[in-house]
Structures are given as C-alpha cells and as structure tokens.
Coordinates of C-alpha atoms and ligand atoms in Angstrom, one line a residue:
M235 CA 36.1 -8.6 59.4
S236 CA 33.9 -11.7 59.9
P237 CA 32.5 -13.7 57.0
E238 CA 29.1 -12.4 57.9
E239 CA 30.3 -8.8 57.7
I240 CA 32.0 -9.4 54.3
L241 CA 28.7 -10.7 53.0
Y242 CA 26.8 -7.8 54.5
W243 CA 29.0 -5.3 52.8
L244 CA 28.9 -7.1 49.5
K245 CA 25.1 -6.9 49.5
E246 CA 24.8 -3.4 50.8
T247 CA 23.6 -0.9 48.2
D248 CA 22.9 2.2 50.3
R249 CA 25.5 4.7 49.2
V250 CA 25.4 6.5 52.5
K251 CA 26.1 3.4 54.5
L252 CA 28.8 2.4 51.9
E253 CA 30.6 5.6 52.7
E254 CA 31.4 4.0 56.1
L255 CA 33.1 1.1 54.4
R256 CA 35.0 3.4 52.0
S257 CA 36.3 5.6 54.7
R258 CA 37.3 2.7 56.9
A259 CA 39.3 1.2 54.1
D260 CA 40.8 4.6 53.2
S261 CA 42.0 5.2 56.8
M262 CA 43.5 1.7 56.9
R263 CA 45.3 2.4 53.6
R264 CA 46.6 5.7 55.0
S265 CA 47.9 4.1 58.2
T266 CA 49.5 1.1 56.6
V267 CA 50.7 1.7 53.0
G268 CA 50.5 5.5 53.3
E269 CA 50.0 8.2 50.7
E270 CA 52.4 6.9 48.0
V271 CA 50.8 5.4 44.9
H272 CA 53.2 3.0 43.3
L273 CA 53.4 3.0 39.5
R274 CA 54.3 -0.2 37.8
G275 CA 55.5 -0.3 34.2
L276 CA 53.3 -3.0 32.5
I277 CA 54.7 -4.8 29.4
E278 CA 52.1 -7.0 27.7
F279 CA 54.8 -8.8 25.7
S280 CA 52.6 -11.5 24.0
N281 CA 49.0 -12.4 23.5
L282 CA 49.7 -16.0 22.7
C283 CA 47.6 -18.3 25.0
S284 CA 47.0 -22.0 25.4
M285 CA 43.9 -21.6 27.6
H286 CA 40.2 -21.4 26.8
C287 CA 38.9 -19.3 29.7
L288 CA 35.3 -18.4 28.7
Y289 CA 35.6 -14.7 29.7
C290 CA 38.9 -13.8 28.1
G291 CA 39.4 -12.2 24.7
I292 CA 42.9 -13.7 24.1
R293 CA 41.7 -17.3 24.7
K294 CA 43.3 -19.7 22.3
S295 CA 40.1 -20.3 20.3
N296 CA 39.5 -16.7 19.5
M297 CA 40.5 -16.6 15.9
E298 CA 39.5 -13.0 15.4
I299 CA 42.7 -11.5 16.8
N300 CA 46.2 -11.4 15.4
R301 CA 48.7 -12.9 17.7
Y302 CA 52.0 -11.2 18.5
C303 CA 55.1 -11.8 20.6
M304 CA 57.5 -8.9 21.3
S305 CA 61.2 -9.5 20.6
Q306 CA 63.7 -9.3 23.5
A307 CA 65.0 -6.0 22.1
E308 CA 61.5 -4.5 22.0
I309 CA 60.9 -5.6 25.6
I310 CA 64.1 -4.0 26.7
E311 CA 63.2 -0.8 24.9
A312 CA 59.8 -0.8 26.8
V313 CA 61.7 -1.3 30.1
S314 CA 63.9 1.7 29.3
I315 CA 60.7 3.8 28.7
A316 CA 59.4 2.7 32.1
D317 CA 62.7 3.6 33.5
D318 CA 62.5 7.1 32.0
F319 CA 59.2 7.6 33.8
G320 CA 60.7 6.4 37.1
Y321 CA 58.5 3.3 37.4
G322 CA 60.2 1.1 40.1
T323 CA 58.7 -2.2 39.0
I324 CA 58.4 -3.9 35.6
V325 CA 55.5 -6.3 35.1
L326 CA 56.1 -8.8 32.4
Q327 CA 52.7 -10.1 31.4
G328 CA 51.7 -12.6 28.7
G329 CA 49.1 -15.2 28.0
N330 CA 49.2 -18.6 29.8
Y331 CA 51.2 -20.0 26.8
D332 CA 52.8 -23.5 26.8
G333 CA 55.3 -22.4 24.1
L334 CA 56.9 -19.8 26.3
C335 CA 60.6 -20.5 26.5
A336 CA 61.7 -20.6 30.1
E337 CA 65.4 -20.0 29.3
K338 CA 64.8 -17.0 27.2
T339 CA 62.4 -15.6 29.8
G340 CA 65.1 -16.2 32.4
E341 CA 67.7 -14.4 30.3
L342 CA 65.4 -11.5 30.0
I343 CA 64.8 -11.3 33.7
K344 CA 68.6 -11.4 34.3
T345 CA 69.2 -8.6 31.8
V346 CA 66.5 -6.4 33.4
K347 CA 67.8 -7.0 36.9
S348 CA 71.4 -6.4 35.9
R349 CA 70.8 -3.2 34.0
Y350 CA 68.1 -1.6 36.2
S351 CA 67.5 -1.4 39.9
K352 CA 63.9 -2.5 39.6
A353 CA 61.6 -5.1 40.9
V354 CA 60.5 -7.6 38.3
A355 CA 57.0 -9.1 38.6
L356 CA 55.9 -11.9 36.3
S357 CA 52.3 -12.6 35.2
L358 CA 52.6 -15.6 32.9
G359 CA 49.9 -18.0 34.2
E360 CA 50.3 -21.5 35.4
R361 CA 53.9 -22.8 34.8
K362 CA 56.0 -25.8 35.9
L363 CA 57.4 -25.6 39.4
G364 CA 60.9 -25.8 37.9
E365 CA 60.2 -22.7 35.8
F366 CA 59.0 -20.7 38.8
S367 CA 62.1 -21.6 40.8
Y368 CA 64.4 -21.0 37.8
W369 CA 63.0 -17.5 37.2
R370 CA 63.3 -16.8 40.9
R371 CA 67.0 -17.7 40.7
C372 CA 67.2 -15.4 37.7
G373 CA 66.1 -12.5 39.9
A374 CA 62.3 -12.3 39.5
D375 CA 60.8 -10.8 42.7
R376 CA 57.1 -11.2 42.3
Y377 CA 54.5 -13.4 40.7
L378 CA 50.9 -12.5 39.9
L379 CA 48.5 -15.4 39.4
K380 CA 44.8 -14.5 39.7
F381 CA 42.7 -17.5 40.8
E382 CA 39.6 -15.6 39.4
T383 CA 37.2 -17.6 41.6
S384 CA 37.8 -20.1 44.4
D385 CA 34.4 -21.7 43.7
P386 CA 35.3 -25.2 42.3
S387 CA 32.2 -25.5 40.1
L388 CA 32.4 -22.0 38.7
D389 CA 36.1 -22.5 38.1
A390 CA 35.5 -25.7 36.2
A391 CA 32.8 -24.1 34.1
L392 CA 34.7 -20.9 33.2
R393 CA 38.2 -22.3 33.0
P394 CA 37.7 -25.6 31.1
D395 CA 41.5 -26.4 30.9
N396 CA 41.5 -26.9 34.6
G397 CA 39.8 -30.3 34.5
T398 CA 40.2 -31.0 38.2
G399 CA 37.4 -28.6 39.2
Y400 CA 39.9 -27.4 41.8
S401 CA 41.9 -24.3 41.3
I402 CA 45.5 -25.4 40.9
R403 CA 46.4 -21.7 41.0
I404 CA 45.7 -21.6 44.8
E405 CA 48.2 -24.3 45.4
M406 CA 50.7 -22.7 43.0
L407 CA 50.4 -19.4 45.0
K408 CA 51.5 -21.3 48.2
V409 CA 54.5 -22.8 46.3
L410 CA 55.5 -19.4 44.9
R411 CA 55.4 -17.9 48.3
R412 CA 57.6 -20.6 49.7
M413 CA 60.1 -19.9 46.8
G414 CA 60.4 -16.4 48.1
Y415 CA 58.3 -14.6 45.6
E416 CA 56.0 -11.8 46.7
T417 CA 52.7 -13.3 45.6
G418 CA 49.7 -11.7 44.1
S419 CA 46.3 -12.9 43.1
G420 CA 42.8 -11.7 42.7
V421 CA 39.4 -12.3 41.1
I422 CA 37.0 -10.9 38.5
T423 CA 33.9 -9.5 40.1
G424 CA 30.5 -10.1 38.6
L425 CA 31.4 -13.2 36.5
P426 CA 28.1 -14.8 35.3
E427 CA 26.9 -17.3 38.0
Q428 CA 29.2 -15.8 40.6
T429 CA 27.2 -15.7 43.9
Y430 CA 27.7 -13.3 46.8
S431 CA 28.7 -16.1 49.1
S432 CA 31.3 -17.5 46.7
L433 CA 32.8 -14.0 46.3
A434 CA 32.9 -13.6 50.0
E435 CA 34.9 -16.8 50.3
D436 CA 37.3 -15.5 47.6
L437 CA 38.0 -12.4 49.7
A438 CA 38.5 -14.3 52.9
L439 CA 41.0 -16.5 51.0
F440 CA 43.1 -13.4 50.2
R441 CA 43.7 -13.1 53.9
E442 CA 44.3 -16.8 54.4
L443 CA 46.9 -16.8 51.7
D444 CA 48.4 -13.6 53.2
L445 CA 48.7 -12.2 49.7
D446 CA 51.2 -9.4 49.0
M447 CA 49.3 -8.1 46.0
I448 CA 45.6 -8.2 45.3
A449 CA 44.0 -7.3 41.9
L450 CA 40.2 -6.9 41.5
G451 CA 38.3 -5.7 38.5
P452 CA 34.8 -6.0 37.1
F453 CA 33.9 -8.6 34.5
I454 CA 33.8 -6.8 31.1
P455 CA 32.1 -8.8 28.4
H456 CA 34.2 -9.4 25.3
P457 CA 32.0 -10.0 22.2
G458 CA 34.5 -12.6 20.9
T459 CA 34.1 -14.9 23.9
P460 CA 31.4 -17.4 24.9
L461 CA 30.6 -15.4 28.0
G462 CA 30.5 -12.1 26.1
R463 CA 28.0 -13.6 23.7
M464 CA 25.9 -15.0 26.6
F465 CA 26.0 -11.6 28.2
A466 CA 24.7 -9.8 25.1
D467 CA 21.2 -10.0 26.6
G468 CA 22.3 -8.3 29.8
P469 CA 23.2 -9.7 33.2
D470 CA 21.3 -12.3 35.1
K471 CA 19.0 -10.5 37.6
S472 CA 18.8 -13.3 40.2
S473 CA 19.3 -12.0 43.7
E474 CA 22.4 -14.1 44.3
Q475 CA 24.2 -13.0 41.1
V476 CA 27.1 -10.6 41.8
P477 CA 26.7 -7.6 39.5
N478 CA 29.7 -6.7 37.3
D479 CA 29.3 -3.0 38.1
E480 CA 32.0 -0.6 39.4
I481 CA 30.6 -0.2 42.9
T482 CA 30.9 -4.0 43.5
A483 CA 34.5 -4.0 42.4
L484 CA 35.1 -0.9 44.7
K485 CA 33.5 -2.6 47.7
C486 CA 35.8 -5.6 47.1
I487 CA 38.9 -3.4 47.0
A488 CA 37.8 -1.8 50.3
I489 CA 37.1 -5.2 52.0
S490 CA 40.4 -6.5 50.7
R491 CA 42.2 -3.5 52.2
I492 CA 40.6 -4.1 55.6
L493 CA 41.3 -7.9 55.4
C494 CA 44.9 -7.5 54.1
P495 CA 46.0 -4.1 55.4
E496 CA 49.6 -4.3 54.1
A497 CA 48.8 -5.6 50.6
N498 CA 49.6 -3.7 47.4
I499 CA 46.3 -3.2 45.7
P500 CA 46.0 -1.7 42.3
S501 CA 43.3 0.5 41.0
T502 CA 43.0 -1.9 38.0
S503 CA 42.9 -1.2 34.3
A504 CA 39.4 -2.8 34.2
L505 CA 38.1 -0.1 36.5
G506 CA 39.8 2.6 34.3
A507 CA 38.4 0.9 31.2
V508 CA 34.8 1.3 32.1
D509 CA 35.3 4.9 33.1
Y510 CA 38.6 6.8 33.2
E511 CA 37.6 8.3 36.6
G512 CA 37.4 4.8 37.9
Y513 CA 41.2 4.9 38.6
A514 CA 40.6 7.7 41.1
R515 CA 37.7 6.0 42.8
G516 CA 39.8 2.8 43.2
L517 CA 42.4 4.9 45.0
E518 CA 39.8 6.3 47.2
W519 CA 38.4 2.9 48.1
G520 CA 41.7 1.4 49.4
A521 CA 44.0 1.0 46.4
N522 CA 47.6 2.2 46.4
V523 CA 49.0 1.1 43.0
I524 CA 48.4 1.9 39.3
M525 CA 49.7 -0.1 36.4
C526 CA 51.1 2.1 33.6
N527 CA 51.0 0.4 30.2
V528 CA 54.4 0.8 28.4
T529 CA 53.6 -1.9 25.8
P530 CA 54.5 -0.4 22.3
Y531 CA 51.6 1.3 20.7
R532 CA 51.3 -1.1 17.8
Y533 CA 50.5 -4.0 20.1
R534 CA 48.1 -2.4 22.4
N535 CA 44.8 -3.3 20.6
L536 CA 46.0 -6.9 20.2
Y537 CA 46.2 -7.5 24.0
E538 CA 42.5 -7.4 24.1
I539 CA 41.5 -9.5 27.1
Y540 CA 38.4 -7.2 27.3
P541 CA 37.4 -4.1 25.2
N542 CA 39.3 -1.2 26.6
P543 CA 38.9 2.2 25.0
N544 CA 41.8 3.6 27.0
A545 CA 44.2 1.0 25.8
C546 CA 45.6 3.4 23.2
W547 CA 46.8 6.1 25.4
N548 CA 50.3 7.0 24.5
V549 CA 52.8 6.7 27.4
N550 CA 53.3 10.4 27.9
Q551 CA 49.6 11.2 28.0
Q552 CA 49.0 8.2 30.3
H553 CA 51.8 9.3 32.7
V554 CA 50.4 12.9 32.9
W555 CA 46.8 11.7 33.5
I556 CA 47.7 9.2 36.1
T557 CA 50.0 11.5 38.0
D558 CA 47.3 14.2 37.8
I559 CA 44.8 11.8 39.4
I560 CA 47.2 11.0 42.1
K561 CA 48.1 14.6 42.9
G562 CA 44.4 15.6 42.6
L563 CA 43.7 13.2 45.5
G564 CA 46.5 14.8 47.6
R565 CA 48.6 11.8 47.2
K566 CA 52.0 11.3 45.6
P567 CA 53.7 8.9 43.1
G568 CA 55.7 6.3 45.0
S569 CA 59.4 6.0 45.0
G570 CA 61.6 2.8 44.9
T571 CA 60.2 -0.6 44.0
G572 CA 57.2 -0.4 46.2
P573 CA 57.4 -3.9 47.8
R574 CA 55.0 -5.2 50.4
I575 CA 56.2 -3.8 53.7
R576 CA 55.5 -5.9 56.7
R577 CA 54.4 -3.6 59.5
I578 CA 52.0 -5.8 61.3
S579 CA 52.6 -9.4 62.1
I580 CA 49.5 -11.5 61.2
M581 CA 49.9 -15.1 62.3
Q582 CA 48.4 -17.3 59.6
G583 CA 47.7 -21.0 60.0
Q584 CA 49.5 -22.1 56.9
S585 CA 50.4 -25.7 56.4
D586 CA 53.6 -26.2 54.5
S587 CA 52.8 -29.7 53.3
C588 CA 49.3 -29.1 51.9
E589 CA 50.2 -28.4 48.4
L590 CA 52.1 -31.6 48.1
Q591 CA 48.9 -33.5 48.6
N592 CA 46.9 -31.7 46.0
G593 CA 48.2 -33.2 42.9
L594 CA 50.3 -30.3 41.8
Y595 CA 53.4 -32.5 41.3
R596 CA 51.2 -35.1 39.6
N597 CA 49.7 -32.7 37.1
C598 CA 52.6 -30.5 36.6
S599 CA 56.1 -32.0 36.1
S600 CA 58.8 -29.9 37.8
G601 CA 60.7 -29.6 34.5
Ligands
LIG259 N1 36.8 -8.9 32.1 C1 37.5 -8.5 33.2 N2 38.8 -9.0 33.4 C2 39.2 -10.0 32.6 N3 40.4 -10.7 32.7 C3 40.3 -11.6 31.6 N4 39.2 -11.5 30.9 C4 38.5 -10.5 31.5 C5 37.2 -9.9 31.3 N5 36.4 -10.3 30.3 C6 41.4 -10.5 33.7 C7 41.8 -11.8 34.3 C8 43.2 -12.0 34.0 C9 43.7 -10.5 33.8 C10 44.9 -10.4 32.9 O1 42.5 -10.0 33.1 O2 41.7 -11.6 35.7 O3 43.9 -12.6 35.0

C-alpha cells in the first residue's frame, strides 16, 4: 500500500467504500494469521509511573489516584489464573517507572518461565539497554513499547519527558529486535493535533520496523490529565485533525494488517472501552488477538490510563464474553503461545548501526 493510498483510506468516510478496505484486511488476516484469536493474560502489576505524558491517567503528576504495586506472590497468583483459562502468553505491564527493580523483575520472569510453558511479554516503558538484555536472558520473549506518534513535534508536546523531540522509543525498538525480542509498538489515534499525514507516516513506520505486534486504539480523554481537560470542549474540528472515533482506529487496524500481514494485532481494550462490541469490530477489521485482564479485581480501577467502564469485569465473565465474541464470528480461541509466524519473507532495508548514532547510549546508560 503506497503512502498516498494510506492517506486516502485514512480520509475516506464513505462506509460503502470502507467496506472494501475492511474486507481486504479481513482476507489478508485469514490467509496469513488464520482464524485463531490469541488470548493474552494481561497483568497490570503497578500504576507507578515516572513520566508526565499529557494523555495518560497514571502520569506521575496525577495526584488523584492511589498508587499500587502488586507483590510477587500476587503476580504469580494472577499468572496461575491466566493458566487456568489456557492463555498462552502473560503480559506484564506497568507504568514507565524508574524505581522498578530490574533484578526482581528478572526473577519473576524466570519463575514464570520455569513453572509455565508460556510466552512472557513485557510492557514496562523505556528502560536501560542492560535491563532489556538481562530480561531477555531471564527468558522474556516479547517487548511492547508504543511510540504513540512518530511526529517529533507532537511527541515533544505530548511526552515532555522526552526532551529530544525525537522518539527514543523507535531506536529502542530496533535494539530490542536485535536482542531477539519479538517487538511490538503502536500509536494512539485521534490525539489532539495529530494530523492525517503524521498518522499515515506512523503506519508506514510499522512496516519499516517490521513489527511483530501492533496495538492501535483511539484516544480516550481522561479528566485528570491536561489533554482530558483541554478536550472537555470537544475535539478540534480542523480538517487535518484525526478524529478519536472508533472508525478511525478500525481503519488503522485494517491498514496495519495490509502493511504488516503477519503481525499479531489486538482488538484493543480502548476499542472495547468505548463500546463492548468494539472488540468484535476490531476482529472483523484485521485484528487477531485479545488481551484478557487477569489483574486482581481490587487494583482494576487504579490502573486508569483512561476511563474504562469495562475494567471491572470479573475474569470468568470476561472469558465467557470474549470467547463468545470469537465464536460468534466463526473464529476460534488460539492455542499455544501465539508468536509471530513468518510465512512471507519481506526484505526490509534495516541498518544495524543507525541506533548507535541516535544518542541512545548517551541518554541511557547500559546499566
Ligand atoms: N487514551 C487512549 N490510550 C491511552 N494510552 C494512554 N493514555 C491513553 C488515553 N488517554 C495508551 C498508551 C499506552 C497504553 C498502555 O495505553 O498507548 O501505551
């Protein structure tokens, strides 16, 4: 798909024409990743965060929420619940927190890997390179690091901790890949000031990075954040502003499937948060993964990156609803760990030395 075509589809609003995009993505999904929908057991083990991203409810400066950090025993208990449901992957997610202990995290990864035959995916934000490689040696299989936007000025405005105006996350993704991680990234669609052309570049970058996992969800204003307060008067109506509606996120899922046929693409919680049926639509527009939240009930409301009325589903109810959605679409829950399977060889022009020149080692000691 050419850059012009990406832009064309992002701007298309005619539902009849959009059906062409959806069905193209759906056929691509069927012929590459098939009918299985992989279920991941998501553990949001801490909402502590050192960052001040303007869109995120768990940003450090949000004093309105109580902070928590699950104990190792609680995390292992959540893993065993995920195991009971047969989820093949455990996703350990937490805020981008400087105080996270690399050794304890490594021990946890080793424990999970030794007791269960599961893939372990980490989603812990920007870390030192030494930590990434240590966790890989401990057995972590995947790393999720959304770059949110590849537009340097938007990135600098929305993620003030990243003083460079350049997304260090993009360079970290290349390093993670070289370390042997399956790498995942993604963006938020409809962020204030996000233009169609910048979003089109984000999507093209997914392919350039040859991502194994791609997560896309609409921006959901959180009243306790600067962007949420700014958004209280409604979205900017200028013609270049990307809307934060469901259809835009669905179009991005479909385009990502066409650009990156083999990637594992979740029908994200943000889609399900706006409308529970959103999960089903994500699967119809190219997605093949759903994250099932196995975080203990008492912590659910505290991991409030955005308001989510579905956050309090209990695990049994959630499992039934999600498997019903999958079966209702004539698909089936996946088996095994659901890794990226390489079926097509796409040659990418990736330079191995580029990240060394981008200041990653200067800004981030290897610990
Ligand atoms: N709306 C939608 N997604 C958000 N995230 C953070 N804040 C918001 C928001 N207000 C997403 C980011 C982050 C993931 C855990 O949640 O993409 O990486």
